[in-house]
Tab-separated table of C-alpha atoms and ligand atoms in Angstrom:
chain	number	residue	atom	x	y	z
A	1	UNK	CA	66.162	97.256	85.924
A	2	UNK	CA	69.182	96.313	84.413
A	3	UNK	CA	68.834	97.758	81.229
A	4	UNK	CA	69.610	100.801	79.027
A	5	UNK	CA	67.589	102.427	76.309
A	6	UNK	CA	70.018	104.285	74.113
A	7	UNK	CA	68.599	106.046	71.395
A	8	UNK	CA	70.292	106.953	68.098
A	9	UNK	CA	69.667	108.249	64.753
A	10	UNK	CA	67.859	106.053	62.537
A	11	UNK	CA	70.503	103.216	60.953
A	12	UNK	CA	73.258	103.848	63.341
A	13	UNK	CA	72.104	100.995	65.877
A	14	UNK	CA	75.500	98.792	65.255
A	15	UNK	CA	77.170	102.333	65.738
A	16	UNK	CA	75.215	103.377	68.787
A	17	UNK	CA	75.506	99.014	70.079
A	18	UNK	CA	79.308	99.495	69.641
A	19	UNK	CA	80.144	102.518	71.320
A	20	UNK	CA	78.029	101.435	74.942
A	21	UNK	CA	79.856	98.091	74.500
A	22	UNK	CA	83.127	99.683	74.246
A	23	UNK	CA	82.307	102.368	77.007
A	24	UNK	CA	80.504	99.984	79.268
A	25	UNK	CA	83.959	97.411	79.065
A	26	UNK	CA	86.225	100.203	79.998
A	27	UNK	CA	83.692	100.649	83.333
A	28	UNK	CA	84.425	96.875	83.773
A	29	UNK	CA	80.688	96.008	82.741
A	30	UNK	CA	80.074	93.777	80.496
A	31	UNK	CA	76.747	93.169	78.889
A	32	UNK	CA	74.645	92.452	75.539
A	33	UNK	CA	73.371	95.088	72.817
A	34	UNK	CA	69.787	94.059	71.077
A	35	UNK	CA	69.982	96.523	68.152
A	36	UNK	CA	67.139	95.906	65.691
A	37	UNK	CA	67.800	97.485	62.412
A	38	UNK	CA	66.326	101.147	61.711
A	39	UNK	CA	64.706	100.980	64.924
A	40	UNK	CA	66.641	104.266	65.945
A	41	UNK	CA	67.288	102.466	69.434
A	42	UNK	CA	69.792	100.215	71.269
A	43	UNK	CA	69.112	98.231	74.365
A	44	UNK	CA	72.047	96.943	76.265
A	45	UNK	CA	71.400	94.338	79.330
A	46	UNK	CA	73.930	94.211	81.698
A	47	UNK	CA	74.836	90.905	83.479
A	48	UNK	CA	75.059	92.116	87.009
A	49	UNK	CA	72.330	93.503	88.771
A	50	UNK	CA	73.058	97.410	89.353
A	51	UNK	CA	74.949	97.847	86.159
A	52	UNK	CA	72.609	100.118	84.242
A	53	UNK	CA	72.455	102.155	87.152
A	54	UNK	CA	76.441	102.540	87.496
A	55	UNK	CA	76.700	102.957	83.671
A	56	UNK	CA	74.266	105.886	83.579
A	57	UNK	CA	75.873	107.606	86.311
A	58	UNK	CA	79.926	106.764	84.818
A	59	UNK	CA	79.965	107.013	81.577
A	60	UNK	CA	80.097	111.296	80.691
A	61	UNK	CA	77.257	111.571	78.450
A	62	UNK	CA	79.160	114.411	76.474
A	63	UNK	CA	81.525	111.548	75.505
A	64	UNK	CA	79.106	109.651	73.627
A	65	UNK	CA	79.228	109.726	70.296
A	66	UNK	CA	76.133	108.021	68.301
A	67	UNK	CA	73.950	107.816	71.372
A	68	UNK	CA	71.314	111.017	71.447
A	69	UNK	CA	70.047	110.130	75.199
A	70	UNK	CA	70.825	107.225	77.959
A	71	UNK	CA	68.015	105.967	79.481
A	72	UNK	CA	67.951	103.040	82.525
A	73	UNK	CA	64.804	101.183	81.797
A	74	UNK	CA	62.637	98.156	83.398
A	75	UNK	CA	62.085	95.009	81.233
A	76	UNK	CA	59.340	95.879	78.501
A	77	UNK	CA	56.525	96.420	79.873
A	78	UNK	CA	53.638	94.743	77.255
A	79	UNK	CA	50.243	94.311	76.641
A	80	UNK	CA	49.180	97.584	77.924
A	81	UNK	CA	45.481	97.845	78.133
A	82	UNK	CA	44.018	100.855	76.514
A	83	UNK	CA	41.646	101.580	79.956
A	84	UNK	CA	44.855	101.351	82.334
A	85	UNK	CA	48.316	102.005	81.034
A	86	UNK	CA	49.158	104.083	84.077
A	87	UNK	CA	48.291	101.737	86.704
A	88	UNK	CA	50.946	99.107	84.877
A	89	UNK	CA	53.881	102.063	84.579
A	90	UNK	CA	53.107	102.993	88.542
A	91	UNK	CA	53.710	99.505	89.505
A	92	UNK	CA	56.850	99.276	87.406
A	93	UNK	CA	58.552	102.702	88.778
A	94	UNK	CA	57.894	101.375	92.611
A	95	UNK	CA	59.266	97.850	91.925
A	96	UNK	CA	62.812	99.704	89.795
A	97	UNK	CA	63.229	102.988	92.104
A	98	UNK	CA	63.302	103.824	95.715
A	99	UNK	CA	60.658	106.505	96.361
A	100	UNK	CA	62.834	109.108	97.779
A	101	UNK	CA	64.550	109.081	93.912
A	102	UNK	CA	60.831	109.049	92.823
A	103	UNK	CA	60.085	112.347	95.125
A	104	UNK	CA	63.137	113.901	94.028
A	105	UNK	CA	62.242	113.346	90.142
A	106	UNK	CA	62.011	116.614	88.365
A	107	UNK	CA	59.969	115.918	85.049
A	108	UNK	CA	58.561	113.011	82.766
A	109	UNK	CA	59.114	112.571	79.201
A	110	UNK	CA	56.682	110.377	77.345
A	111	UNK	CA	59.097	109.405	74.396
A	112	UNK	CA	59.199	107.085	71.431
A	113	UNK	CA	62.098	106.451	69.165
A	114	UNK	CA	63.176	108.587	65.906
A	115	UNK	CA	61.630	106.962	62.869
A	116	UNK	CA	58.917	107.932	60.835
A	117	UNK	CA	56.728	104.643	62.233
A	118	UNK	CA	57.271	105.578	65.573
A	119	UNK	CA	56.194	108.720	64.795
A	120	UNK	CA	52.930	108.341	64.187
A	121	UNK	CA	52.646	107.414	68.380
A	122	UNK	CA	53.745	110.797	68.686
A	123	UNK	CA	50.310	112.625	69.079
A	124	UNK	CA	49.755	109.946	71.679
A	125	UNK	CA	52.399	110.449	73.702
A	126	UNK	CA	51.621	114.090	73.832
A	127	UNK	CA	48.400	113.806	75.218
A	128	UNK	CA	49.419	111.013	77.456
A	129	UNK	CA	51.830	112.427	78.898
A	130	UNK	CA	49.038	115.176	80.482
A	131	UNK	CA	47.171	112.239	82.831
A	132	UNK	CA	50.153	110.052	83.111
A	133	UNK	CA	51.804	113.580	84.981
A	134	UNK	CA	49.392	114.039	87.117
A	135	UNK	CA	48.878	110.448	87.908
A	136	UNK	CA	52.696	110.364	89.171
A	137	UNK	CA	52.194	113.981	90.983
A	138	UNK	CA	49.565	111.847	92.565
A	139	UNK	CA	51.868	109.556	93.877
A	140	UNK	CA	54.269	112.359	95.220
A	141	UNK	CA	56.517	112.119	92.535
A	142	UNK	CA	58.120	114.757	90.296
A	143	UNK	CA	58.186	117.553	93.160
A	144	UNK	CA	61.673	118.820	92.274
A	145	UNK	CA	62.035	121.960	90.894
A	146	UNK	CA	63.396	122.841	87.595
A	147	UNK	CA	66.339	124.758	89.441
A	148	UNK	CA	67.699	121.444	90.747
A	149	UNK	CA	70.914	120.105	89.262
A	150	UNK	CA	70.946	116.607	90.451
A	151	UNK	CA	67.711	113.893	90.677
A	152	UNK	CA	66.253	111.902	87.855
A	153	UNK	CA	64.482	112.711	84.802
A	154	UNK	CA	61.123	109.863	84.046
A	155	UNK	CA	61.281	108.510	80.815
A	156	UNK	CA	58.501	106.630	79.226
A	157	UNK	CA	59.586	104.858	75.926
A	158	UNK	CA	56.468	103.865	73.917
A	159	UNK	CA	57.892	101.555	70.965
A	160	UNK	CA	54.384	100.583	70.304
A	161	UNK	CA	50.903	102.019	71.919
A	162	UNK	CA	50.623	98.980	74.760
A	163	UNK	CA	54.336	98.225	75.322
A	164	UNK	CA	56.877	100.472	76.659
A	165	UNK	CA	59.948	100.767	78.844
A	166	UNK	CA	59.734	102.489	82.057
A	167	UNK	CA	62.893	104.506	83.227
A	168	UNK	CA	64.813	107.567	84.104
A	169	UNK	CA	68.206	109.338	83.746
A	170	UNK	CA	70.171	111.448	85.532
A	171	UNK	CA	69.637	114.962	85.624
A	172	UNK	CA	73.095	115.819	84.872
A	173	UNK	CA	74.561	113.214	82.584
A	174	UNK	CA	71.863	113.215	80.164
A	175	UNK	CA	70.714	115.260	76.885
A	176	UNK	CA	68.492	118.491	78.193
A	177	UNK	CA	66.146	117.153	75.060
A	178	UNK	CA	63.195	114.984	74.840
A	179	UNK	CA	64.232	112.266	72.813
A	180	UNK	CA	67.616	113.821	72.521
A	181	UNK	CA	67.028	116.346	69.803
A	182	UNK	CA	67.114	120.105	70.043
A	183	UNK	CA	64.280	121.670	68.290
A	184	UNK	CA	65.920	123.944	65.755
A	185	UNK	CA	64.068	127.201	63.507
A	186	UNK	CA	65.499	127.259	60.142
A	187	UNK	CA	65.944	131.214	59.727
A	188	UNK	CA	64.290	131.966	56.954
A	189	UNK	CA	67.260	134.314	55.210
A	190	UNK	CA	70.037	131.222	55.995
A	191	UNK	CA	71.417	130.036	52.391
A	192	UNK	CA	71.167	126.238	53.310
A	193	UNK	CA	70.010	123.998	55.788
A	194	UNK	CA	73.038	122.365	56.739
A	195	UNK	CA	73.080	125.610	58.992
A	196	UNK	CA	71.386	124.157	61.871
A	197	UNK	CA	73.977	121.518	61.913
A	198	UNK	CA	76.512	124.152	62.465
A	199	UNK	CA	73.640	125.846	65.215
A	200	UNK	CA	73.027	122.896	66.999
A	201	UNK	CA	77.201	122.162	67.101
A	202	UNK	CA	77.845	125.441	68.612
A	203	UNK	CA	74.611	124.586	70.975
A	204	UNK	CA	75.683	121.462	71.758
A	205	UNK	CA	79.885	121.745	72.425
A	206	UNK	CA	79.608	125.464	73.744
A	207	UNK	CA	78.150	126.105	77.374
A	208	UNK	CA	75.510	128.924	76.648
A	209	UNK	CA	77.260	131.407	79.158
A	210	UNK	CA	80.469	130.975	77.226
A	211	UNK	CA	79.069	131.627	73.606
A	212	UNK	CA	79.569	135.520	73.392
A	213	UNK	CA	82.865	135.481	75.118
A	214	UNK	CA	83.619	132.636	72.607
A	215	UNK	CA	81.941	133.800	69.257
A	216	UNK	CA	82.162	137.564	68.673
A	217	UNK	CA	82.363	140.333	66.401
A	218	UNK	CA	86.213	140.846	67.721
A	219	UNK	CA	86.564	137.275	65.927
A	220	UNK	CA	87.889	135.968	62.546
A	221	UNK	CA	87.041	132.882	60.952
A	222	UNK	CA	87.714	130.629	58.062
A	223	UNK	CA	85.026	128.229	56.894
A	224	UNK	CA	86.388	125.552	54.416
A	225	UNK	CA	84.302	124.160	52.158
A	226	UNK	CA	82.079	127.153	53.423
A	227	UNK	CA	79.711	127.348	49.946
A	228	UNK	CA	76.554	128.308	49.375
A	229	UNK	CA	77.238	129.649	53.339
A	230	UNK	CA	74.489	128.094	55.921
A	231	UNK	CA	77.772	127.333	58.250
A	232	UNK	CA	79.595	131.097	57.422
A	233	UNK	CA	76.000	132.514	58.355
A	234	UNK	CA	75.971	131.122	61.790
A	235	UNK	CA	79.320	133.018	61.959
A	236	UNK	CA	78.542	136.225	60.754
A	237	UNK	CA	75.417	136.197	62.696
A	238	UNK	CA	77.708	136.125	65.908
A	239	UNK	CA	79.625	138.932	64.725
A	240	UNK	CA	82.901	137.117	63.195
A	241	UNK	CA	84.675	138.155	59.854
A	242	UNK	CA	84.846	134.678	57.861
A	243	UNK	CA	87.114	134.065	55.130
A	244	UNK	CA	84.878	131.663	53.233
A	245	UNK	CA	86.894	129.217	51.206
A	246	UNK	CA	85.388	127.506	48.396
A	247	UNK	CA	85.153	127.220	44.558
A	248	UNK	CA	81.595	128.065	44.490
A	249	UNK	CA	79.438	130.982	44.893
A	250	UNK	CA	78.035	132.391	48.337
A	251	UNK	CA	74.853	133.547	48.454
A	252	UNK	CA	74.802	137.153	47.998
A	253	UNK	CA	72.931	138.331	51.439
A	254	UNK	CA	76.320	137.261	52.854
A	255	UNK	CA	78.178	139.491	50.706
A	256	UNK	CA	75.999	142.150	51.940
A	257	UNK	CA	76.892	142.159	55.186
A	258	UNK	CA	80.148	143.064	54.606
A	259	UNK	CA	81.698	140.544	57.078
A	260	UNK	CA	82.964	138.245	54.699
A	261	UNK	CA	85.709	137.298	52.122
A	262	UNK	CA	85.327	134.992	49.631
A	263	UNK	CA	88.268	132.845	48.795
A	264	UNK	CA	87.917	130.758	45.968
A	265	UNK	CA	90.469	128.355	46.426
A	266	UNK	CA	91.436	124.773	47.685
A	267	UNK	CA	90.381	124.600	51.197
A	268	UNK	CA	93.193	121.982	51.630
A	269	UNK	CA	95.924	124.717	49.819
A	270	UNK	CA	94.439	127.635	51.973
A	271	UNK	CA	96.651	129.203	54.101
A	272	UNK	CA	95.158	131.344	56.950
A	273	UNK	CA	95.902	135.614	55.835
A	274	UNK	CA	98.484	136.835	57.754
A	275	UNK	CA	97.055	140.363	58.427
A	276	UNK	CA	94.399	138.677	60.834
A	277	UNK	CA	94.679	136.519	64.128
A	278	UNK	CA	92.366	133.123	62.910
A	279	UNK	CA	90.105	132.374	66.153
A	280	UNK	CA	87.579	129.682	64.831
A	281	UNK	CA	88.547	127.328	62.032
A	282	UNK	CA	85.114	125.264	60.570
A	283	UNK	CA	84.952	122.779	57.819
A	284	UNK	CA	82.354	120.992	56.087
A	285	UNK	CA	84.193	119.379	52.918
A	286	UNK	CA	82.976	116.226	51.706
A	287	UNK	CA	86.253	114.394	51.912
A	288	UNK	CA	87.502	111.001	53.630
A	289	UNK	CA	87.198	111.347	57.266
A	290	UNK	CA	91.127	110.613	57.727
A	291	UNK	CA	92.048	113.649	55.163
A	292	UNK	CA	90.152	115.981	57.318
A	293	UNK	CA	91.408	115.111	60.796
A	294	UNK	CA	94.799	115.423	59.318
A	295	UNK	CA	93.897	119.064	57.499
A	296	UNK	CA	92.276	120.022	61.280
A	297	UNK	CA	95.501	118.676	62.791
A	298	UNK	CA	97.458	120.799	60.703
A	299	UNK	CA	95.737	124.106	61.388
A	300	UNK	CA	95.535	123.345	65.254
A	301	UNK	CA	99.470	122.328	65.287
A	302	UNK	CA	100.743	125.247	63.237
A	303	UNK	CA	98.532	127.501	65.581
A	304	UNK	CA	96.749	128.481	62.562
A	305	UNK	CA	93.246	128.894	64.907
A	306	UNK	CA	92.282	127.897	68.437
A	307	UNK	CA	89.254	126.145	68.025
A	308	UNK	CA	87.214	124.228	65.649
A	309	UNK	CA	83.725	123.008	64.352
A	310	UNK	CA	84.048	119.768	61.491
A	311	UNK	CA	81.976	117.556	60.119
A	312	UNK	CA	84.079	113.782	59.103
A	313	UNK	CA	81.348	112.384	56.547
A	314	UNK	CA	81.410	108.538	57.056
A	315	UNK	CA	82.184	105.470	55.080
A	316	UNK	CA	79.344	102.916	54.782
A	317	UNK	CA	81.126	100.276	56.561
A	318	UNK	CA	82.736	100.210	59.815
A	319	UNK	CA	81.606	103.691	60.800
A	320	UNK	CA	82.248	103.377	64.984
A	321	UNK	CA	85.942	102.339	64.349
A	322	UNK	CA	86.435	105.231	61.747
A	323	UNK	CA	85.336	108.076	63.947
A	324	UNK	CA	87.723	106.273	67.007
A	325	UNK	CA	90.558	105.907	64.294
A	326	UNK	CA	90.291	109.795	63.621
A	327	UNK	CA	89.651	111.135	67.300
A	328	UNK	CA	92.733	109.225	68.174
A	329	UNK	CA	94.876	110.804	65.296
A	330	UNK	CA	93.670	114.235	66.006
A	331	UNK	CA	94.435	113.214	70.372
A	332	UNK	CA	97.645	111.895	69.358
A	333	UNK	CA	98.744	114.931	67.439
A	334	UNK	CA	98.258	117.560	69.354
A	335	UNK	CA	99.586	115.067	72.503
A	336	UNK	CA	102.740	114.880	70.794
A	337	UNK	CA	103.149	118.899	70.374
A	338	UNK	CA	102.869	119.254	74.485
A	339	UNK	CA	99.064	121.006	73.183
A	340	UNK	CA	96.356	120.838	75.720
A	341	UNK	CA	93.053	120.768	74.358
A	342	UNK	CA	89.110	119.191	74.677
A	343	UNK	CA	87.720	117.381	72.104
A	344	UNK	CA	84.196	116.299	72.057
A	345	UNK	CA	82.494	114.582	69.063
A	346	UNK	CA	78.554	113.514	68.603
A	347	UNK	CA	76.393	112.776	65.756
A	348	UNK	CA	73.745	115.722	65.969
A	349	UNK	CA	70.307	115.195	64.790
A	350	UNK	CA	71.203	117.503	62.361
A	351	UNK	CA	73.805	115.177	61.024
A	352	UNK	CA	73.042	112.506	58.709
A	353	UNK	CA	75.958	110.352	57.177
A	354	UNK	CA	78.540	111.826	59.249
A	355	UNK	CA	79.657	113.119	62.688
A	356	UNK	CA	80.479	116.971	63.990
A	357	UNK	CA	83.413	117.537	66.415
A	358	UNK	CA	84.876	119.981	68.635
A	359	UNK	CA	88.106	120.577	69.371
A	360	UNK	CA	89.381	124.152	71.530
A	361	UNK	CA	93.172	124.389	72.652
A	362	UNK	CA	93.751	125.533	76.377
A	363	UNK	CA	96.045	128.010	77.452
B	1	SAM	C1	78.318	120.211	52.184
B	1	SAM	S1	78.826	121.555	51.248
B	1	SAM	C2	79.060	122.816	52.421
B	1	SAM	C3	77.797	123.464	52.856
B	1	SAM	C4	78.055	124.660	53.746
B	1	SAM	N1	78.651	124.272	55.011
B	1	SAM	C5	76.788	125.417	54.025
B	1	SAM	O1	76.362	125.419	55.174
B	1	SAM	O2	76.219	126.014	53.110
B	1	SAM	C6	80.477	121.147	50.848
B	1	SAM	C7	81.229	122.214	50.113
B	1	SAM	O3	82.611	121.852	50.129
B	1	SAM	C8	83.185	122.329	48.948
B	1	SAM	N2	84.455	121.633	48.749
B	1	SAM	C9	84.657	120.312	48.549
B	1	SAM	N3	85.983	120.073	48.396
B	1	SAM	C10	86.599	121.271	48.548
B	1	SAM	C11	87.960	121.682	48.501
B	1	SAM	N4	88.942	120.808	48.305
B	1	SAM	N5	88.231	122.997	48.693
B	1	SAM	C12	87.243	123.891	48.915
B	1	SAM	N6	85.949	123.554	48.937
B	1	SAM	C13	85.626	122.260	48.766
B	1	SAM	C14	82.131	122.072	47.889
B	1	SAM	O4	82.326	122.961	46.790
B	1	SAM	C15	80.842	122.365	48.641
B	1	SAM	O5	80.396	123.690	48.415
């Protein structure tokens, strides 16, 4: 058990391989990343015995950047018969975990990774999962309730239908997702789709309690880069005035609602309108990642808003060390100006070529 399964979009492996390398060396562990290409996983193997335990509970989940959800896992577990795949998985959890962790377990997630092959074992994880649960109920596992903060969360990682990992994470450094992605509705009267990237940001870097007291209709916004408006809806929809900056054309349900302003100008000219207080700055420009941090920087240094949603679209080559290169400008920035501020970054599922970040200043 001295593994992790980290799971990833689909052709960010050597992203995903990098960043638990890098994270795992500042934890003093040091370890090797199997990252087969397109496989939409990562597994990393410790050295010492312990490691993957240490590394699941130490490294903040919310600072990881490419990896959707950080699993400890057993040695594959292969060959699965189709007559007894339980009996194997039961054998594997009481050789890996004490079985007061076990008892304290609060749910199983039968799981395979995010490509369209290992899809198609989706339907028979599903109805796996029903016998497999009560199999481990069985056993006295899984008896926490929902309620409970701390304990672990089963995982079952099929990668094909008779091999699997076996493992769990911990209930509060882990993605609240199976397989780490948020199930999102497109609303059927948004102008694009790329507005469930700005949903699931807002889901993921805003603590649910907080959103109203963070996102309302007292609120003014600029979007950059805001057309046709799929990011200025999610906005609006909350209850903020945007000033939607862009050369193109909004769609014209957003004109209708009266809570916008279309600018069309240069979103890296724009200057926030002086008549209104600027709350939320977002941006989704297709520009090099290092132009936008420094555009973001400028806004958040100038005190031109307070807190911001961006997208930095990624080169095809050394994408891990870009995204570092720009957190660290944007860090260093507002370090310098005596600002105090979080910043969080994370490549939703949402996302494709690119990364979303957070960053809110503190009082
Ligand atoms: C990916 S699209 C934005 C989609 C939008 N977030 C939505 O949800 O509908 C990028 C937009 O950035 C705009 N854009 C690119 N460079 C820009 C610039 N320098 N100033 C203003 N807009 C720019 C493009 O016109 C395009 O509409």
């Amino acid at each position: 058990m001295n593994k992790l399964a980290l799971y990833c979009r689909s052709g960010f492996e050597k992203e995903a391989a990098a960043e638990i390398s890098d994270k795992a060396a500042q934890c003093g562990v040091f370890g090797f990343a199997r990252a087969p290409e397109n496989s939409a996983y990562v597994i990393f193997e410790c050295y010492q015995s312990g490691e993957a335990d240490r590394l699941a509970r130490e490294i903040a989940f919310s600072s990881l950047i490419f990896i959707r959800q950080m699993v400890v896992v057993s040695d594959l577990v292969e060959n699965l018969s189709s007559d007894d795949r339980i009996g194997p998985i039961i054998d594997c959890y009481r050789q890996i975990t004490p079985h007061k962790d076990l008892a304290r377990s609060l749910e199983l997630l039968v799981e395979t990774a995010d490509t369209n092959q290992a899809k198609e074992l989706s339907t028979f994880c599903r109805k796996f999962s029903v016998p497999l649960r009560q199999a481990l109920k069985k056993q006295g596992w899984l008896q926490a309730s929902a309620q409970q903060k701390s304990g672990l969360f089963l995982h079952i990682f099929f990668i094909a239908s008779n091999a699997c990992y076996v493992g769990y994470s911990y209930a509060d450094n882990r993605s609240p997702y199976a397989m780490g992605i948020p199930r999102l509705k497109f609303p059927h009267d948004a102008p694009s789709r790329s507005t469930l990237k700005l949903e699931e940001a807002i889901l993921t870097f805003i603590p649910r309690a907080q959103e109203s007291k963070r996102l309302n209709e007292t609120m003014f916004a600029v979007d950059l880069g805001a057309c046709p408006g799929g990011w200025t809806y999610q906005l609006v929809k909350r209850g903020l005035f945007v000033y939607a900056v862009d050369h193109g054309k909004m769609a014209p349900s957003l004109h209708e609602s009266g809570r916008i302003e279309h600018c069309a100008e240069d979103g890296f000219k724009f200057r926030p309108p002086k008549r209104h207080k600027i709350q939320w700055l977002v941006c989704d420009m297709v520009e090099q990642p290092a132009r936008i941090a420094a555009l973001i920087l400028k806004w958040l240094v100038n005190g031109w808003c307070r807190e911001t949603i961006f997208n930095l679209k990624l080169p095809m080559k050394k994408r891990y060390q870009e995204v570092c290169r720009c957190l660290e400008l944007l860090a260093q920035g507002l370090q310098r100006q005596g600002l105090k501020f979080s910043i969080q970054a994370k490549q939703l599922y949402h996302d494709r070529e690119e990364v979303s970040v957070h960053i809110a200043l503190k009082e």
